[in-house]
Short mmCIF file of C-alpha atoms in Angstrom, two decimals:
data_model
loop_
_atom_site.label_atom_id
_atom_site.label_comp_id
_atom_site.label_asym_id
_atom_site.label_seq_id
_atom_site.Cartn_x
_atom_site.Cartn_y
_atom_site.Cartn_z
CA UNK O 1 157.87 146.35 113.49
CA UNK O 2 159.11 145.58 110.17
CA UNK O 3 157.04 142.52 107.79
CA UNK O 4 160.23 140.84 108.18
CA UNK O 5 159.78 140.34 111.91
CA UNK O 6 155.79 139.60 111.50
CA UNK O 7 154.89 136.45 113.67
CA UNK O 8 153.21 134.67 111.20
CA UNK O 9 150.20 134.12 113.36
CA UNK O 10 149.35 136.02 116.21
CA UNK O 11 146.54 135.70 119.05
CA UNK O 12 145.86 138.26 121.41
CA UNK O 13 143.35 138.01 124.62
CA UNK O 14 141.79 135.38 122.87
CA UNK O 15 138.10 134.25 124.30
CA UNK O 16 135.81 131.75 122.78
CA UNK O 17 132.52 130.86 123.74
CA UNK O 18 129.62 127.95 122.61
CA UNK O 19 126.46 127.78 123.23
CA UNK O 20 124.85 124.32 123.84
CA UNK O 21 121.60 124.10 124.34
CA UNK O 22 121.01 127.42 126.05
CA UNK O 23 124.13 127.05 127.94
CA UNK O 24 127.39 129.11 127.38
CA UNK O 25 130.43 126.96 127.69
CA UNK O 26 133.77 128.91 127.66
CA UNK O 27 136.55 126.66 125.42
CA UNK O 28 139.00 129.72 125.63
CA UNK O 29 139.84 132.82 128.38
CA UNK O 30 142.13 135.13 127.07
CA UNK O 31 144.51 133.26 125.37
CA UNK O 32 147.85 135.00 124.15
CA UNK O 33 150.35 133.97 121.95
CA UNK O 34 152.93 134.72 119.03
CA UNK O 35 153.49 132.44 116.68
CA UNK O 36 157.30 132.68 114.75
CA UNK O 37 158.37 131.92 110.83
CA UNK O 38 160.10 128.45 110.57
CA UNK O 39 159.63 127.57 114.34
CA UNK O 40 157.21 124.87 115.73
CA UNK O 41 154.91 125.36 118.55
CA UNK O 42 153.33 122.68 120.24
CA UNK O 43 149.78 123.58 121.63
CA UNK O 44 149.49 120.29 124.81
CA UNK O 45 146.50 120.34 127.32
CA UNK O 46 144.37 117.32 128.42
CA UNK O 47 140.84 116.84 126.69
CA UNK O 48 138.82 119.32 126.54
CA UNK O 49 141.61 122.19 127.51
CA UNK O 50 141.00 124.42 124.71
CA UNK O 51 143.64 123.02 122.00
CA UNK O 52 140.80 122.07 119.02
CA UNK O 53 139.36 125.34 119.70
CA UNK O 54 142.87 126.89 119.43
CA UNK O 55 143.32 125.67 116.39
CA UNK O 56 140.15 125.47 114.35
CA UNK O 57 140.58 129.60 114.63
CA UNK O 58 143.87 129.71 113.87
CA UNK O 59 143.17 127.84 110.59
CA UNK O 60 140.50 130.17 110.26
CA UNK O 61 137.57 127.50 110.23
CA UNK O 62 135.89 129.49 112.94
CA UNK O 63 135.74 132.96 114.44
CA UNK O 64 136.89 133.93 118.27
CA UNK O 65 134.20 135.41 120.45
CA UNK O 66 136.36 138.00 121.47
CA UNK O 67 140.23 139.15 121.23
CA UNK O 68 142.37 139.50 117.95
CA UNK O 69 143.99 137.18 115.32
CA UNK O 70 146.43 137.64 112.85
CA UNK O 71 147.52 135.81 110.33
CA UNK O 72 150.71 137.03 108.13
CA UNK O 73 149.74 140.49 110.08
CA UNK O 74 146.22 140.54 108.83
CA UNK O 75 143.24 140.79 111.83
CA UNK O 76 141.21 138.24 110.93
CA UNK O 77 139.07 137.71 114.14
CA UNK O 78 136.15 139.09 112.77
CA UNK O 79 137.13 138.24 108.82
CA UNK O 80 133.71 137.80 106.75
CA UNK O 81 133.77 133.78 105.56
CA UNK O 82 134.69 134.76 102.16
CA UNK O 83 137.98 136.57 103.07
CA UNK O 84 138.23 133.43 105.98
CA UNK O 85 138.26 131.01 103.21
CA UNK O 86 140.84 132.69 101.03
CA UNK O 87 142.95 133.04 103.85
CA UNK O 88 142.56 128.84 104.02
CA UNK O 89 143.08 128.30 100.26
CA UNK O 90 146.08 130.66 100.20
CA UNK O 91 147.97 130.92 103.12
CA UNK O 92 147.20 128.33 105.79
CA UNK O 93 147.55 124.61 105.81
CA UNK O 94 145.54 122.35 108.07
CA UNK O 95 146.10 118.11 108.81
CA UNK O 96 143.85 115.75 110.63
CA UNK O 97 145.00 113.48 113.13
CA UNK O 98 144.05 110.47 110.98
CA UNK O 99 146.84 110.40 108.22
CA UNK O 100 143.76 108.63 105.43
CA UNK O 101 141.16 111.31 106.53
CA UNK O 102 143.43 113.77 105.00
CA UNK O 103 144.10 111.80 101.22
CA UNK O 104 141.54 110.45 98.38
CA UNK O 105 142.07 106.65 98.17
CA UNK O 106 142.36 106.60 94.95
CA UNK O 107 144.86 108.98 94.01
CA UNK O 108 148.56 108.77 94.15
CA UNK O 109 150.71 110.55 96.27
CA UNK O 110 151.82 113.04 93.08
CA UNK O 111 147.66 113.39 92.09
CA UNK O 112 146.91 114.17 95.58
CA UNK O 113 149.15 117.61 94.90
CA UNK O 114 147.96 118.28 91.86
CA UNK O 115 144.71 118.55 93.20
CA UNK O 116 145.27 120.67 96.30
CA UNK O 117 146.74 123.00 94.33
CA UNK O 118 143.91 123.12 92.01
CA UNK O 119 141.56 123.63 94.49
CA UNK O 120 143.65 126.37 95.72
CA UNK O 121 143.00 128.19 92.30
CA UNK O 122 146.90 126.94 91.31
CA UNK O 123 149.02 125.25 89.15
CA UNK O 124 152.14 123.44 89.78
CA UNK O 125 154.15 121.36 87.00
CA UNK O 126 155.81 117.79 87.58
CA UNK O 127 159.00 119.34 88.62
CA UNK O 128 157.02 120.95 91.23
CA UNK O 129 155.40 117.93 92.32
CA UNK O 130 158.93 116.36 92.40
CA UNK O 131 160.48 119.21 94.05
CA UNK O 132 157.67 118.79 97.50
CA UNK O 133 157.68 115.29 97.97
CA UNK O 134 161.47 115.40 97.43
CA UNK O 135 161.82 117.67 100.69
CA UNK O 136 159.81 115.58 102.51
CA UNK O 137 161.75 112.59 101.85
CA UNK O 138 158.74 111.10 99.32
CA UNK O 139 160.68 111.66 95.96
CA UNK O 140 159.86 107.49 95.27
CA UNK O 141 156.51 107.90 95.90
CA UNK O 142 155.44 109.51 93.51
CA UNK O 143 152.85 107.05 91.89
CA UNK O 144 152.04 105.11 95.19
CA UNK O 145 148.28 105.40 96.99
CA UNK O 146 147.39 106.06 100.06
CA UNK O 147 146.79 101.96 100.79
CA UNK O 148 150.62 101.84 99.44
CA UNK O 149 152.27 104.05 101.93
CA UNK O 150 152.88 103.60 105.40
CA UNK O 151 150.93 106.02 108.06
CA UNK O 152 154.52 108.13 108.39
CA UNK O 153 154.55 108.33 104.21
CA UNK O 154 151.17 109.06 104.20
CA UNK O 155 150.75 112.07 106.90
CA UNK O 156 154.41 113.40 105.20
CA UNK O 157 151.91 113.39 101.96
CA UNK O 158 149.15 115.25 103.86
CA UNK O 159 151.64 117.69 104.21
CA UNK O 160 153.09 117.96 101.35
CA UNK O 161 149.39 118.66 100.08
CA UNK O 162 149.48 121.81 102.63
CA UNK O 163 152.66 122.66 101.22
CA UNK O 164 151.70 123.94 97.51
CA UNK O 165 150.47 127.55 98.16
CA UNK O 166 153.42 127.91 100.42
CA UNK O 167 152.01 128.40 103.27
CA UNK O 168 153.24 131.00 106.09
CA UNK O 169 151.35 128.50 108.28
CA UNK O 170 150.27 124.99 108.85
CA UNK O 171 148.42 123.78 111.30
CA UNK O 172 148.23 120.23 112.42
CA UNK O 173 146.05 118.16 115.00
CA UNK O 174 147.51 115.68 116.84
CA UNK O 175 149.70 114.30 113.60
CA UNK O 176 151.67 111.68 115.30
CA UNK O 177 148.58 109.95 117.82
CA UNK O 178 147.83 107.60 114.79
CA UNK O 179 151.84 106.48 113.94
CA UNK O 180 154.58 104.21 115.42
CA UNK O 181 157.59 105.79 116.80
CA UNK O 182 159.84 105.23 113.71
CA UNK O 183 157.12 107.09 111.57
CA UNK O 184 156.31 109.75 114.07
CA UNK O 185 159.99 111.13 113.84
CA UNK O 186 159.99 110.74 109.96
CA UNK O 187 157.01 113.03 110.36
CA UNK O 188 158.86 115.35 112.78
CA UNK O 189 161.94 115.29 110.96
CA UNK O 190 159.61 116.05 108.04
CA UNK O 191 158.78 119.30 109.89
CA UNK O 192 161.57 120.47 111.08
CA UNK O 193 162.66 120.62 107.07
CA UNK O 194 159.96 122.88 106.56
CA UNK O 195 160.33 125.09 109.85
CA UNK O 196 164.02 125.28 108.53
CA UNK O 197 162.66 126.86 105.02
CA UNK O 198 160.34 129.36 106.80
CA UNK O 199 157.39 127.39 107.81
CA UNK O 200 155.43 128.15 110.81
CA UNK O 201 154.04 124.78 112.68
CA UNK O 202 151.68 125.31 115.26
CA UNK O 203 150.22 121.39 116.69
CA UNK O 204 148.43 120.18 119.01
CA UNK O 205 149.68 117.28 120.77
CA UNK O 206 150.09 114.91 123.70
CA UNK O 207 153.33 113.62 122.35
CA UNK O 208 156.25 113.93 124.59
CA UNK O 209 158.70 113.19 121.02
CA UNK O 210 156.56 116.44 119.43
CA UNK O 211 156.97 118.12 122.72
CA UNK O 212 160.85 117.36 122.69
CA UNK O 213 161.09 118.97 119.14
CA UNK O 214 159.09 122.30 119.95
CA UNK O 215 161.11 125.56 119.44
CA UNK O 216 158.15 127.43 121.46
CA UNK O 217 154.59 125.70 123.80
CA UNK O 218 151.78 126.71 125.03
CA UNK O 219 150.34 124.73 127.70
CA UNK O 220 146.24 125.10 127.90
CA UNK O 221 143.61 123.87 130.68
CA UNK O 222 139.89 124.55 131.04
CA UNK O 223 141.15 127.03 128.33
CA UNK O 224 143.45 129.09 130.05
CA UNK O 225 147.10 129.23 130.08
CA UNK O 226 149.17 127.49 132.48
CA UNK O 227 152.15 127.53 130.71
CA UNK O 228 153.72 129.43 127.32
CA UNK O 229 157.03 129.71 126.32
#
C-alpha cells in the first residue's frame, strides 16, 4: 500500500477495558475500522455504546487495552504519552460538544488561532489567520469573542483552532447537540470544506442531519459493532 492510499486513522480488533472499583467493565470488543483522507465518518450508538471511548483513543488521549491504532500509518496503541501528545499537538484535532468549552472568553476569534498554534510549537502570520477562518466562512470575524458569535460561528472557530497544524485528522464529539438547525448545517457545511481539502472527520453523533452527511458510519452498542459501512 502506497502513503498515498494510507487511511488516515486506522483501528484494528480494537478492545478497551476499565476498571471501577475492582470491577472490569468492557467499553469496546474488537472494534474495526478504516478511517479515509477528506471523508467524514460518523461514529452513532446510544449512551454508553462505546463512541467516547472510540474517540478519546483515536485522539490519542488514552491507550486501547488491546488491538492496534494508527494514525497517518503510525501504531500508536501502545505509544509512550510523550510520543501520544505530539501526535495531539501535531497531527490530530479534537472539539467538545459544548462550542464555549472549546474557546477562551476573552479572546477573539483571530487570538484564539494564534494561540493554538503556539501551543502547538507554531507560528502562523495574519494572512494565515485570514486564510482559516476565510474557509470556514468566518473571514468577518476576525476580532469578535466568543460572547459575540453565535454557537454555529463559534464551534466553526473551534475548528478552525484544530485546523492550524493541518491536521490529517479531527475528531469531534457530538458538535451539533448544542446548535439550532440553521447553525448545525453551517457547521456541517463547514466540514465538508475541509473533508473536500483532505481532512479526515471522524464524530460522534446522534444527529440524523450529521448522519445524512457521512461519506462512511460505524454503528456501536454495548461496544460492539452492529453496523459499519
Amino acid at each position: 500500500m502506497s502513503v498515498a492510499t494510507l487511511p488516515s486513522a486506522a483501528c484494528h480488533g480494537l478492545g478497551k477495558v476499565y476498571r471501577i472499583d475492582g470491577v472490569d467493565s468492557t467499553a469496546l470488543h474488537s472494534v474495526s475500522k478504516e478511517f479515509p483522507p477528506g471523508t467524514l465518518t460518523v461514529v452513532a450508538g446510544p449512551s454508553g455504546s462505546g463512541k467516547s471511548s472510540l474517540l478519546r483513543i483515536l485522539a490519542c488521549v488514552d491507550r486501547p487495552t488491546s488491538g492496534l491504532v494508527e494514525i497517518g500509518g503510525l501504531s500508536v496503541g501502545d505509544a509512550r504519552r510523550r510520543i501520544r501528545r505530539r501526535l495531539r499537538r501535531r497531527q490530530i484535532g479534537y472539539i467538545f460538544p459544548d462550542p464555549i468549552e472549546n474557546l477562551i472568553e476573552y479572546l477573539t476569534a483571530a487570538d484564539q488561532l494564534r494561540l493554538s498554534a503556539r501551543l502547538r510549537g507554531r507560528r502562523i502570520d495574519d494572512d494565515d489567520v485570514e486564510r482559516i477562518l476565510g474557509r470556514l466562512g468566518l473571514g468577518h470575524r476576525l476580532d469578535h469573542k466568543p460572547r459575540e458569535l453565535s454557537g454555529g460561528e463559534q464551534q466553526r472557530t473551534s475548528i478552525a483552532c484544530a485546523l492550524v497544524q493541518d491536521p490529517v485528522l479531527v475528531v469531534a464529539d457530538e458538535p451539533t447537540a448544542e446548535l439550532d438547525s440553521v447553525a448545525a448545517e453551517q457547521v456541517l457545511d463547514g466540514v465538508r470544506v475541509l473533508c473536500d481539502e483532505g481532512v479526515a472527520f471522524v464524530i460522534a453523533s446522534h444527529d440524523p442531519r450529521v448522519i445524512e452527511r457521512a461519506d462512511h458510519a460505524l454503528r456501536l452498542d454495548h461496544g460492539r459493532t452492529v453496523e459499519s459501512w
